Amino acid sequence: MGIADTLATRFDVEGHGSDFRTELVAGLTTFLAMSYIIVVNPFILAEAIQIPGYEFIEVVQMIAIATILASAVGTLVMAVYANRPFGLAPGMGLNAFFAFTVVIGLGIPWQTALAAVFVEGLLFIALTAVGARKYVIRLFPEPVKRSVGAGIGLFLLFIGLQELRLVVPDDATLVTLGAVFGNPWSILGILGLAFTFALWARGITGAVILGILTTALSGWLLTLGGVFERGVVTPESLPAAQYDITPLAGAFLEGLADIEPLTFTLVVFTFFFVDFFDTAGTLIGVSQFGDFLDEDGDLPEMDEPLMADAVGTTVGAMLGTSTVTTYIESSAGVEEGGRTGLTALVVAAGFLLSLLAVPAVAAIPAYASFIAVIVVGVMMLQGVTEVDWSDPAWAVSAGLTVTVMPFAYSIADGLAAGIVAYPLIKVATGEYDDVDLGQYAIAALLVVYYVLQTRDVIL
């Protein structure tokens, strides 16, 4: 019996109506669709993670390795333990929350932010192990769960537009349109963005990573052709390959020793909320493509893929990256016929092989990587269609969740606004019985937190 037959038997490929070749193609398809995270996640987190003695681009390479290893571990657990064809990697939105809200906005040390991700991962593992998923789901208002994806999408879109310098600060209006056509950085970003959207609209597999690489290559060709000097649309210098991640791995332990209880709790809460419901929603959404759902619309044995997510998050925090979650891009592989963990095994192998390409990450200009942030942000906006806008409680709660995130530059503040608004509107409309006791409790705790924070600012 060859390796192919052994793997097919191990994952019961035939019993799931598939075959080895189909699983292989599905795995490669999923990996190509989500591989952009290898480039994008490091550039986002490196905005916040500063390591003395190391240049920005060296930190980028470290985070790229952490991203690859965390993705490989989480996806491997998905393959072997859950036997599902889903890929995992650090989640878009949560990495932005980590960098721009927690570390840069709140001033929390990045080591402490990693500690919060680690604690969230352990909490996720514990609740999944005891089968408490259904009880957790009841604690949060439905409109918030339905709209959080769109809110994160708008947040990512705002960040991406700023990084491409399409939106810039303004004294009168806070933000305004940048001098787009006077900036080569922005021009290349717009052209790359248009190209990427065109690929995506045509259903090209790996559209995002192709857009990133094509834009980066264009910048280098213009530089080598003498149109621009080094440092204008390409990195000014390229460091040697950086495979030593010891300054990053294990840093969460240092963070555990430097905790401010109230703020740390809110950060853990936000990481857990978004991770839990993003993963659950993604699993259900992708499972629809593969006909994995039962007659009630649920994914059988859902705790197993949730555990893969939790383990990936915990290991990722130990290595030095933000929350790991199941990727909606897994649907690309499922549509290709992937039905078992063998598909996920191929995805994990793809991540491990990409370790060879880590030095090349340093050659990719930041504007090329942030193209993915805008594209993914636009994709996530489709979540607004899941909201019942005719219901006052849904409209107010979901509306605040979606809009406060980018306006306050914080996923946590957007979630808090939606969670607090829901019971208030329900009480105002006389439908207070529709709100669970746990939802009232969480809303009250959030009000207390923000009152305390405001008091500290005033005093």
Short mmCIF file of C-alpha atoms in Angstrom, two decimals:
data_model
loop_
_atom_site.label_atom_id
_atom_site.label_comp_id
_atom_site.label_asym_id
_atom_site.label_seq_id
_atom_site.Cartn_x
_atom_site.Cartn_y
_atom_site.Cartn_z
CA MET A 1 0.00 0.00 0.00
CA GLY A 2 1.49 3.36 -1.08
CA ILE A 3 1.44 6.66 0.77
CA ALA A 4 -1.59 7.86 -1.20
CA ASP A 5 -3.58 4.74 -0.33
CA THR A 6 -2.50 4.92 3.33
CA LEU A 7 -3.62 8.54 3.64
CA ALA A 8 -6.87 7.87 1.79
CA THR A 9 -7.63 5.04 4.22
CA ARG A 10 -6.61 7.07 7.28
CA PHE A 11 -8.99 9.89 6.42
CA ASP A 12 -11.72 7.61 5.04
CA VAL A 13 -11.67 9.51 1.76
CA GLU A 14 -13.80 7.00 -0.13
CA GLY A 15 -16.37 6.91 2.67
CA HIS A 16 -16.79 10.68 2.28
CA GLY A 17 -17.39 10.40 -1.47
CA SER A 18 -13.98 11.71 -2.53
CA ASP A 19 -10.61 10.44 -3.75
CA PHE A 20 -6.93 11.19 -3.14
CA ARG A 21 -6.43 13.38 -6.23
CA THR A 22 -9.52 15.47 -5.47
CA GLU A 23 -8.38 16.03 -1.87
CA LEU A 24 -4.91 17.03 -3.10
CA VAL A 25 -6.29 19.58 -5.58
CA ALA A 26 -8.72 20.90 -2.96
CA GLY A 27 -5.91 21.37 -0.45
CA LEU A 28 -3.75 23.25 -2.94
CA THR A 29 -6.72 25.42 -3.87
CA THR A 30 -7.45 26.35 -0.26
CA PHE A 31 -3.79 27.08 0.44
CA LEU A 32 -3.50 29.39 -2.56
CA ALA A 33 -6.70 31.18 -1.56
CA MET A 34 -5.52 31.91 1.99
CA SER A 35 -1.73 32.12 1.57
CA TYR A 36 -1.87 35.92 1.43
CA ILE A 37 -1.93 35.87 5.24
CA ILE A 38 1.76 34.87 5.24
CA VAL A 39 2.54 38.32 3.85
CA VAL A 40 -0.26 40.43 5.32
CA ASN A 41 -0.24 39.30 8.95
CA PRO A 42 3.44 40.16 9.53
CA PHE A 43 3.08 43.68 8.12
CA ILE A 44 0.04 44.37 10.33
CA LEU A 45 1.51 42.99 13.56
CA ALA A 46 4.95 44.54 12.94
CA GLU A 47 3.28 47.95 13.24
CA ALA A 48 2.93 47.16 16.95
CA ILE A 49 5.64 44.62 17.75
CA GLN A 50 8.96 46.38 18.19
CA ILE A 51 11.97 44.34 19.32
CA PRO A 52 15.09 46.26 20.41
CA GLY A 53 18.07 45.55 18.17
CA TYR A 54 15.95 44.40 15.22
CA GLU A 55 14.79 46.38 12.20
CA PHE A 56 11.15 46.50 11.14
CA ILE A 57 11.67 44.14 8.21
CA GLU A 58 13.51 41.62 10.43
CA VAL A 59 10.53 41.59 12.78
CA VAL A 60 8.29 41.06 9.74
CA GLN A 61 10.23 37.90 8.89
CA MET A 62 9.96 36.63 12.47
CA ILE A 63 6.20 37.14 12.48
CA ALA A 64 5.95 35.46 9.07
CA ILE A 65 7.54 32.34 10.55
CA ALA A 66 5.23 32.48 13.59
CA THR A 67 2.27 32.91 11.22
CA ILE A 68 3.28 29.90 9.13
CA LEU A 69 3.91 27.62 12.12
CA ALA A 70 0.70 28.61 13.93
CA SER A 71 -1.31 28.09 10.73
CA ALA A 72 0.31 24.71 10.13
CA VAL A 73 -0.36 23.53 13.70
CA GLY A 74 -3.99 24.64 13.74
CA THR A 75 -4.67 23.16 10.31
CA LEU A 76 -2.90 19.93 11.23
CA VAL A 77 -5.14 19.53 14.28
CA MET A 78 -8.12 20.20 12.02
CA ALA A 79 -6.92 17.44 9.70
CA VAL A 80 -5.98 14.74 12.19
CA TYR A 81 -8.39 15.41 15.07
CA ALA A 82 -11.48 16.84 13.34
CA ASN A 83 -11.04 15.26 9.87
CA ARG A 84 -12.50 18.35 8.23
CA PRO A 85 -11.23 20.09 5.04
CA PHE A 86 -10.76 23.52 6.62
CA GLY A 87 -7.64 25.71 6.73
CA LEU A 88 -6.69 27.89 9.69
CA ALA A 89 -4.46 30.95 10.09
CA PRO A 90 -4.26 34.18 12.11
CA GLY A 91 -7.55 35.96 11.53
CA MET A 92 -7.92 39.20 9.61
CA GLY A 93 -9.47 41.83 11.86
CA LEU A 94 -8.17 40.30 15.05
CA ASN A 95 -4.61 41.01 13.93
CA ALA A 96 -5.64 44.64 13.29
CA PHE A 97 -7.36 44.78 16.70
CA PHE A 98 -4.16 43.42 18.27
CA ALA A 99 -1.92 45.98 16.58
CA PHE A 100 -3.92 49.16 16.18
CA THR A 101 -6.34 49.03 19.12
CA VAL A 102 -4.71 47.03 21.89
CA VAL A 103 -1.03 47.89 21.48
CA ILE A 104 -0.97 51.23 19.64
CA GLY A 105 -4.34 52.59 20.84
CA LEU A 106 -4.49 51.41 24.45
CA GLY A 107 -0.72 51.43 24.92
CA ILE A 108 -0.66 47.85 26.15
CA PRO A 109 2.76 46.16 25.65
CA TRP A 110 2.69 43.70 22.76
CA GLN A 111 3.86 40.96 25.12
CA THR A 112 0.75 41.52 27.24
CA ALA A 113 -1.42 41.46 24.11
CA LEU A 114 0.06 38.04 23.27
CA ALA A 115 -0.72 36.97 26.85
CA ALA A 116 -4.36 37.98 26.27
CA VAL A 117 -4.46 35.84 23.11
CA PHE A 118 -2.94 32.95 25.07
CA VAL A 119 -5.52 33.23 27.86
CA GLU A 120 -8.32 33.49 25.28
CA GLY A 121 -7.03 30.31 23.62
CA LEU A 122 -7.01 28.42 26.92
CA LEU A 123 -10.53 29.65 27.68
CA PHE A 124 -11.65 28.50 24.24
CA ILE A 125 -10.07 25.07 24.83
CA ALA A 126 -11.76 24.69 28.23
CA LEU A 127 -15.23 25.69 27.05
CA THR A 128 -14.96 23.49 23.97
CA ALA A 129 -13.73 20.51 26.02
CA VAL A 130 -16.75 20.64 28.35
CA GLY A 131 -19.20 21.23 25.48
CA ALA A 132 -20.29 24.68 26.66
CA ARG A 133 -20.60 26.16 23.16
CA LYS A 134 -24.39 26.37 23.18
CA TYR A 135 -24.38 28.19 26.52
CA VAL A 136 -21.84 30.74 25.30
CA ILE A 137 -23.87 31.41 22.16
CA ARG A 138 -26.91 32.36 24.28
CA LEU A 139 -24.95 35.07 26.09
CA PHE A 140 -24.62 37.38 23.11
CA PRO A 141 -27.30 39.27 21.14
CA GLU A 142 -28.04 37.79 17.74
CA PRO A 143 -27.70 41.11 15.84
CA VAL A 144 -24.19 41.57 17.23
CA LYS A 145 -23.17 38.08 16.16
CA ARG A 146 -24.61 38.66 12.69
CA SER A 147 -23.02 42.05 12.16
CA VAL A 148 -19.59 41.65 13.71
CA GLY A 149 -18.09 40.41 10.43
CA ALA A 150 -19.28 43.46 8.52
CA GLY A 151 -18.00 45.75 11.27
CA ILE A 152 -14.56 44.15 11.13
CA GLY A 153 -14.67 44.44 7.34
CA LEU A 154 -15.32 48.19 7.55
CA PHE A 155 -12.55 48.51 10.13
CA LEU A 156 -10.10 46.68 7.84
CA LEU A 157 -11.21 48.77 4.87
CA PHE A 158 -10.48 51.98 6.79
CA ILE A 159 -7.04 50.71 7.85
CA GLY A 160 -6.17 49.62 4.32
CA LEU A 161 -7.20 52.94 2.79
CA GLN A 162 -4.97 54.75 5.27
CA GLU A 163 -2.00 52.47 4.64
CA LEU A 164 -2.29 53.07 0.88
CA ARG A 165 -2.51 56.80 1.72
CA LEU A 166 -5.82 57.05 -0.08
CA VAL A 167 -7.31 58.45 3.14
CA VAL A 168 -5.21 60.89 5.18
CA PRO A 169 -5.68 62.93 8.38
CA ASP A 170 -7.35 66.34 8.14
CA ASP A 171 -7.60 69.05 10.81
CA ALA A 172 -11.11 70.10 9.80
CA THR A 173 -12.80 66.78 9.02
CA LEU A 174 -10.42 64.30 10.75
CA VAL A 175 -9.94 62.40 7.45
CA THR A 176 -9.99 63.31 3.78
CA LEU A 177 -8.99 61.95 0.38
CA GLY A 178 -5.21 61.88 -0.07
CA ALA A 179 -3.23 63.30 -3.00
CA VAL A 180 -3.68 60.01 -4.80
CA PHE A 181 -2.20 60.80 -8.20
CA GLY A 182 0.74 62.69 -6.77
CA ASN A 183 2.00 59.71 -4.81
CA PRO A 184 3.60 56.71 -6.59
CA TRP A 185 2.91 54.57 -3.50
CA SER A 186 -0.83 55.27 -3.82
CA ILE A 187 -0.87 54.93 -7.62
CA LEU A 188 0.69 51.47 -7.51
CA GLY A 189 -1.63 50.55 -4.66
CA ILE A 190 -4.72 51.58 -6.63
CA LEU A 191 -3.58 49.74 -9.76
CA GLY A 192 -2.79 46.64 -7.72
CA LEU A 193 -6.13 46.90 -5.96
CA ALA A 194 -8.00 47.18 -9.27
CA PHE A 195 -6.12 44.17 -10.64
CA THR A 196 -6.84 42.11 -7.51
CA PHE A 197 -10.54 42.99 -7.54
CA ALA A 198 -10.72 42.01 -11.22
CA LEU A 199 -9.15 38.61 -10.47
CA TRP A 200 -11.49 38.09 -7.53
CA ALA A 201 -14.56 39.10 -9.55
CA ARG A 202 -13.64 36.51 -12.18
CA GLY A 203 -13.33 33.81 -9.52
CA ILE A 204 -9.58 33.27 -9.98
CA THR A 205 -8.15 30.98 -7.28
CA GLY A 206 -5.53 32.79 -5.21
CA ALA A 207 -6.65 36.20 -6.50
CA VAL A 208 -5.40 38.04 -3.41
CA ILE A 209 -1.92 36.53 -3.29
CA LEU A 210 -1.59 36.99 -7.07
CA GLY A 211 -2.54 40.64 -6.66
CA ILE A 212 0.03 41.14 -3.90
CA LEU A 213 2.86 39.47 -5.84
CA THR A 214 2.04 41.24 -9.12
CA THR A 215 1.94 44.65 -7.43
CA ALA A 216 5.22 43.99 -5.62
CA LEU A 217 6.87 42.81 -8.84
CA SER A 218 5.66 45.93 -10.65
CA GLY A 219 7.25 48.12 -7.97
CA TRP A 220 10.57 46.30 -8.29
CA LEU A 221 10.57 46.44 -12.10
CA LEU A 222 9.97 50.20 -12.00
CA THR A 223 12.80 50.55 -9.49
CA LEU A 224 15.25 48.36 -11.40
CA GLY A 225 14.26 50.16 -14.59
CA GLY A 226 15.36 53.46 -13.09
CA VAL A 227 11.90 55.05 -12.83
CA PHE A 228 12.17 55.25 -9.03
CA GLU A 229 15.04 55.11 -6.58
CA ARG A 230 15.24 52.37 -3.96
CA GLY A 231 13.10 53.25 -0.97
CA VAL A 232 10.32 54.97 -2.95
CA VAL A 233 8.14 52.05 -4.01
CA THR A 234 10.41 49.24 -2.78
CA PRO A 235 12.18 48.58 0.53
CA GLU A 236 15.36 50.64 0.86
CA SER A 237 17.38 47.59 1.90
CA LEU A 238 16.87 43.85 2.29
CA PRO A 239 18.22 42.17 5.42
CA ALA A 240 19.57 38.65 5.60
CA ALA A 241 17.05 35.85 6.10
CA GLN A 242 15.74 35.91 9.69
CA TYR A 243 14.76 32.46 10.98
CA ASP A 244 15.54 33.05 14.64
CA ILE A 245 12.25 33.86 16.37
CA THR A 246 13.43 33.47 19.97
CA PRO A 247 12.88 37.22 20.70
CA LEU A 248 9.23 36.69 19.73
CA ALA A 249 8.39 33.14 20.80
CA GLY A 250 7.58 32.88 24.50
CA ALA A 251 7.18 36.65 24.91
CA PHE A 252 3.65 36.04 26.21
CA LEU A 253 5.17 34.84 29.49
CA GLU A 254 6.63 38.28 30.08
CA GLY A 255 3.23 39.74 29.24
CA LEU A 256 1.47 37.65 31.88
CA ALA A 257 3.52 39.44 34.53
CA ASP A 258 2.28 42.88 33.42
CA ILE A 259 -1.52 42.90 33.56
CA GLU A 260 -4.04 45.64 34.38
CA PRO A 261 -7.10 43.51 35.30
CA LEU A 262 -9.99 45.54 33.85
CA THR A 263 -8.45 46.35 30.49
CA PHE A 264 -6.87 42.91 30.16
CA THR A 265 -10.26 41.28 30.78
CA LEU A 266 -11.92 43.40 28.08
CA VAL A 267 -9.17 42.52 25.60
CA VAL A 268 -9.48 38.79 26.36
CA PHE A 269 -13.26 39.08 26.10
CA THR A 270 -13.01 40.73 22.68
CA PHE A 271 -10.51 38.23 21.33
CA PHE A 272 -12.68 35.37 22.56
CA PHE A 273 -15.97 36.80 21.27
CA VAL A 274 -14.74 37.49 17.75
CA ASP A 275 -12.73 34.26 17.54
CA PHE A 276 -15.59 32.10 18.82
CA PHE A 277 -18.34 33.48 16.63
CA ASP A 278 -16.15 34.08 13.59
CA THR A 279 -15.05 30.45 13.72
CA ALA A 280 -18.55 29.11 14.34
CA GLY A 281 -19.99 31.24 11.55
CA THR A 282 -17.22 30.31 9.14
CA LEU A 283 -17.59 26.60 9.88
CA ILE A 284 -21.32 26.77 9.18
CA GLY A 285 -20.82 28.88 6.05
CA VAL A 286 -18.12 26.66 4.53
CA SER A 287 -19.98 23.50 5.52
CA GLN A 288 -22.92 24.57 3.38
CA PHE A 289 -20.73 24.20 0.29
CA GLY A 290 -19.82 20.62 1.22
CA ASP A 291 -23.28 19.54 2.37
CA PHE A 292 -21.89 18.81 5.84
CA LEU A 293 -24.83 20.24 7.77
CA ASP A 294 -27.61 18.17 9.31
CA GLU A 295 -31.34 18.74 8.87
CA ASP A 296 -31.29 21.44 11.58
CA GLY A 297 -28.56 23.41 9.81
CA ASP A 298 -25.89 22.47 12.36
CA LEU A 299 -22.45 20.95 11.80
CA PRO A 300 -22.28 17.52 13.50
CA GLU A 301 -19.43 17.13 16.01
CA MET A 302 -18.68 20.84 15.75
CA ASP A 303 -16.63 20.83 18.96
CA GLU A 304 -13.77 19.04 17.17
CA PRO A 305 -13.08 21.77 14.57
CA LEU A 306 -13.62 24.38 17.30
CA MET A 307 -10.90 22.66 19.30
CA ALA A 308 -8.53 22.91 16.32
CA ASP A 309 -9.13 26.67 16.31
CA ALA A 310 -8.52 26.90 20.06
CA VAL A 311 -5.28 24.92 19.92
CA GLY A 312 -4.05 26.96 16.96
CA THR A 313 -4.75 30.19 18.86
CA THR A 314 -2.92 29.01 21.98
CA VAL A 315 0.12 27.80 20.05
CA GLY A 316 0.10 30.95 17.93
CA ALA A 317 0.26 33.15 21.02
CA MET A 318 3.20 31.11 22.31
CA LEU A 319 5.00 31.59 19.00
CA GLY A 320 4.19 35.28 18.72
CA THR A 321 1.12 35.87 16.55
CA SER A 322 -2.49 36.90 17.01
CA THR A 323 -5.62 34.75 17.17
CA VAL A 324 -5.85 31.78 14.77
CA THR A 325 -9.22 31.06 13.19
CA THR A 326 -10.86 28.99 10.45
CA TYR A 327 -10.75 30.72 7.05
CA ILE A 328 -13.74 31.30 4.83
CA GLU A 329 -11.35 30.73 1.91
CA SER A 330 -11.63 27.04 2.82
CA SER A 331 -14.80 27.12 0.75
CA ALA A 332 -12.62 27.29 -2.38
CA GLY A 333 -11.20 23.86 -1.60
CA VAL A 334 -14.56 22.46 -0.56
CA GLU A 335 -16.01 23.59 -3.89
CA GLU A 336 -13.18 21.67 -5.58
CA GLY A 337 -14.43 18.52 -3.84
CA GLY A 338 -12.45 18.48 -0.58
CA ARG A 339 -14.39 16.50 2.00
CA THR A 340 -11.90 15.19 4.58
CA GLY A 341 -8.98 16.14 6.76
CA LEU A 342 -6.66 15.12 3.92
CA THR A 343 -7.47 18.45 2.29
CA ALA A 344 -6.45 20.23 5.50
CA LEU A 345 -3.29 18.11 5.69
CA VAL A 346 -2.28 19.38 2.25
CA VAL A 347 -2.95 22.96 3.41
CA ALA A 348 -0.73 22.42 6.48
CA ALA A 349 2.02 21.01 4.25
CA GLY A 350 1.71 24.06 2.01
CA PHE A 351 2.28 26.35 4.97
CA LEU A 352 5.35 24.40 6.10
CA LEU A 353 6.84 24.48 2.59
CA SER A 354 6.30 28.24 2.49
CA LEU A 355 8.96 28.57 5.20
CA LEU A 356 11.41 28.49 2.29
CA ALA A 357 9.89 31.71 0.96
CA VAL A 358 10.17 33.71 4.21
CA PRO A 359 13.21 35.74 3.00
CA ALA A 360 11.13 36.92 0.02
CA VAL A 361 8.57 38.51 2.37
CA ALA A 362 11.08 41.26 3.09
CA ALA A 363 11.06 42.25 -0.58
CA ILE A 364 7.31 42.94 -0.66
CA PRO A 365 6.42 46.63 -0.23
CA ALA A 366 3.88 47.40 2.50
CA TYR A 367 1.38 48.89 0.04
CA ALA A 368 1.25 45.57 -1.83
CA SER A 369 0.42 43.63 1.33
CA PHE A 370 -2.28 46.09 2.43
CA ILE A 371 -4.13 45.51 -0.84
CA ALA A 372 -5.33 42.30 0.81
CA VAL A 373 -6.66 44.24 3.81
CA ILE A 374 -8.94 46.29 1.56
CA VAL A 375 -10.07 43.33 -0.55
CA VAL A 376 -10.87 41.18 2.48
CA GLY A 377 -12.60 44.15 4.14
CA VAL A 378 -14.90 44.56 1.15
CA MET A 379 -15.64 40.82 1.09
CA MET A 380 -16.67 40.91 4.75
CA LEU A 381 -19.20 43.70 4.22
CA GLN A 382 -21.67 41.16 2.85
CA GLY A 383 -22.48 40.37 6.48
CA VAL A 384 -24.84 43.37 6.62
CA THR A 385 -27.36 41.34 4.60
CA GLU A 386 -27.84 39.00 7.57
CA VAL A 387 -29.27 41.78 9.73
CA ASP A 388 -33.02 42.34 10.06
CA TRP A 389 -32.94 46.12 9.62
CA SER A 390 -36.72 46.38 10.08
CA ASP A 391 -36.41 45.37 13.74
CA PRO A 392 -35.44 48.39 15.93
CA ALA A 393 -33.33 46.35 18.36
CA TRP A 394 -31.49 44.66 15.49
CA ALA A 395 -31.02 47.90 13.55
CA VAL A 396 -29.63 49.89 16.48
CA SER A 397 -27.48 47.10 17.88
CA ALA A 398 -26.07 45.97 14.54
CA GLY A 399 -25.76 49.52 13.24
CA LEU A 400 -23.65 50.59 16.21
CA THR A 401 -21.56 47.43 16.07
CA VAL A 402 -20.70 48.03 12.42
CA THR A 403 -20.06 51.78 12.60
CA VAL A 404 -18.38 52.24 15.99
CA MET A 405 -15.60 49.78 15.09
CA PRO A 406 -13.99 51.96 12.39
CA PHE A 407 -15.02 55.30 13.93
CA ALA A 408 -13.55 54.42 17.34
CA TYR A 409 -10.76 52.41 15.69
CA SER A 410 -11.61 49.51 17.96
CA ILE A 411 -13.40 46.20 17.48
CA ALA A 412 -13.91 46.05 21.25
CA ASP A 413 -15.75 49.38 21.39
CA GLY A 414 -17.98 48.35 18.50
CA LEU A 415 -18.91 45.10 20.21
CA ALA A 416 -19.58 46.92 23.46
CA ALA A 417 -21.86 49.44 21.75
CA GLY A 418 -23.93 46.70 20.13
CA ILE A 419 -24.13 44.55 23.26
CA VAL A 420 -25.27 47.46 25.46
CA ALA A 421 -27.74 48.84 22.90
CA TYR A 422 -29.63 45.58 22.38
CA PRO A 423 -31.23 45.21 25.85
CA LEU A 424 -31.88 48.96 26.03
CA ILE A 425 -33.95 48.94 22.83
CA LYS A 426 -35.68 45.71 23.80
CA VAL A 427 -36.76 47.25 27.10
CA ALA A 428 -37.88 50.42 25.30
CA THR A 429 -40.10 48.39 22.96
CA GLY A 430 -41.52 46.31 25.82
CA GLU A 431 -39.78 43.13 24.64
CA TYR A 432 -37.53 42.76 27.67
CA ASP A 433 -38.45 39.06 27.97
CA ASP A 434 -36.54 38.44 24.71
CA VAL A 435 -33.26 39.31 26.45
CA ASP A 436 -31.50 36.60 28.43
CA LEU A 437 -30.28 37.32 31.95
CA GLY A 438 -26.69 36.78 30.77
CA GLN A 439 -27.11 39.46 28.11
CA TYR A 440 -28.29 41.96 30.71
CA ALA A 441 -25.31 41.03 32.90
CA ILE A 442 -22.72 41.47 30.14
CA ALA A 443 -24.24 44.80 29.11
CA ALA A 444 -24.14 46.01 32.72
CA LEU A 445 -20.52 44.93 33.17
CA LEU A 446 -19.51 46.78 30.00
CA VAL A 447 -21.25 49.95 31.21
CA VAL A 448 -19.36 49.70 34.51
CA TYR A 449 -16.07 49.21 32.65
CA TYR A 450 -16.52 52.26 30.45
CA VAL A 451 -17.71 54.40 33.38
CA LEU A 452 -14.54 53.49 35.27
CA GLN A 453 -12.39 54.22 32.22
CA THR A 454 -14.10 57.58 31.67
CA ARG A 455 -13.73 58.49 35.33
CA ASP A 456 -10.00 57.82 35.12
CA VAL A 457 -9.75 60.09 32.08
CA ILE A 458 -11.73 62.90 33.76
CA LEU A 459 -9.82 62.68 37.02
#
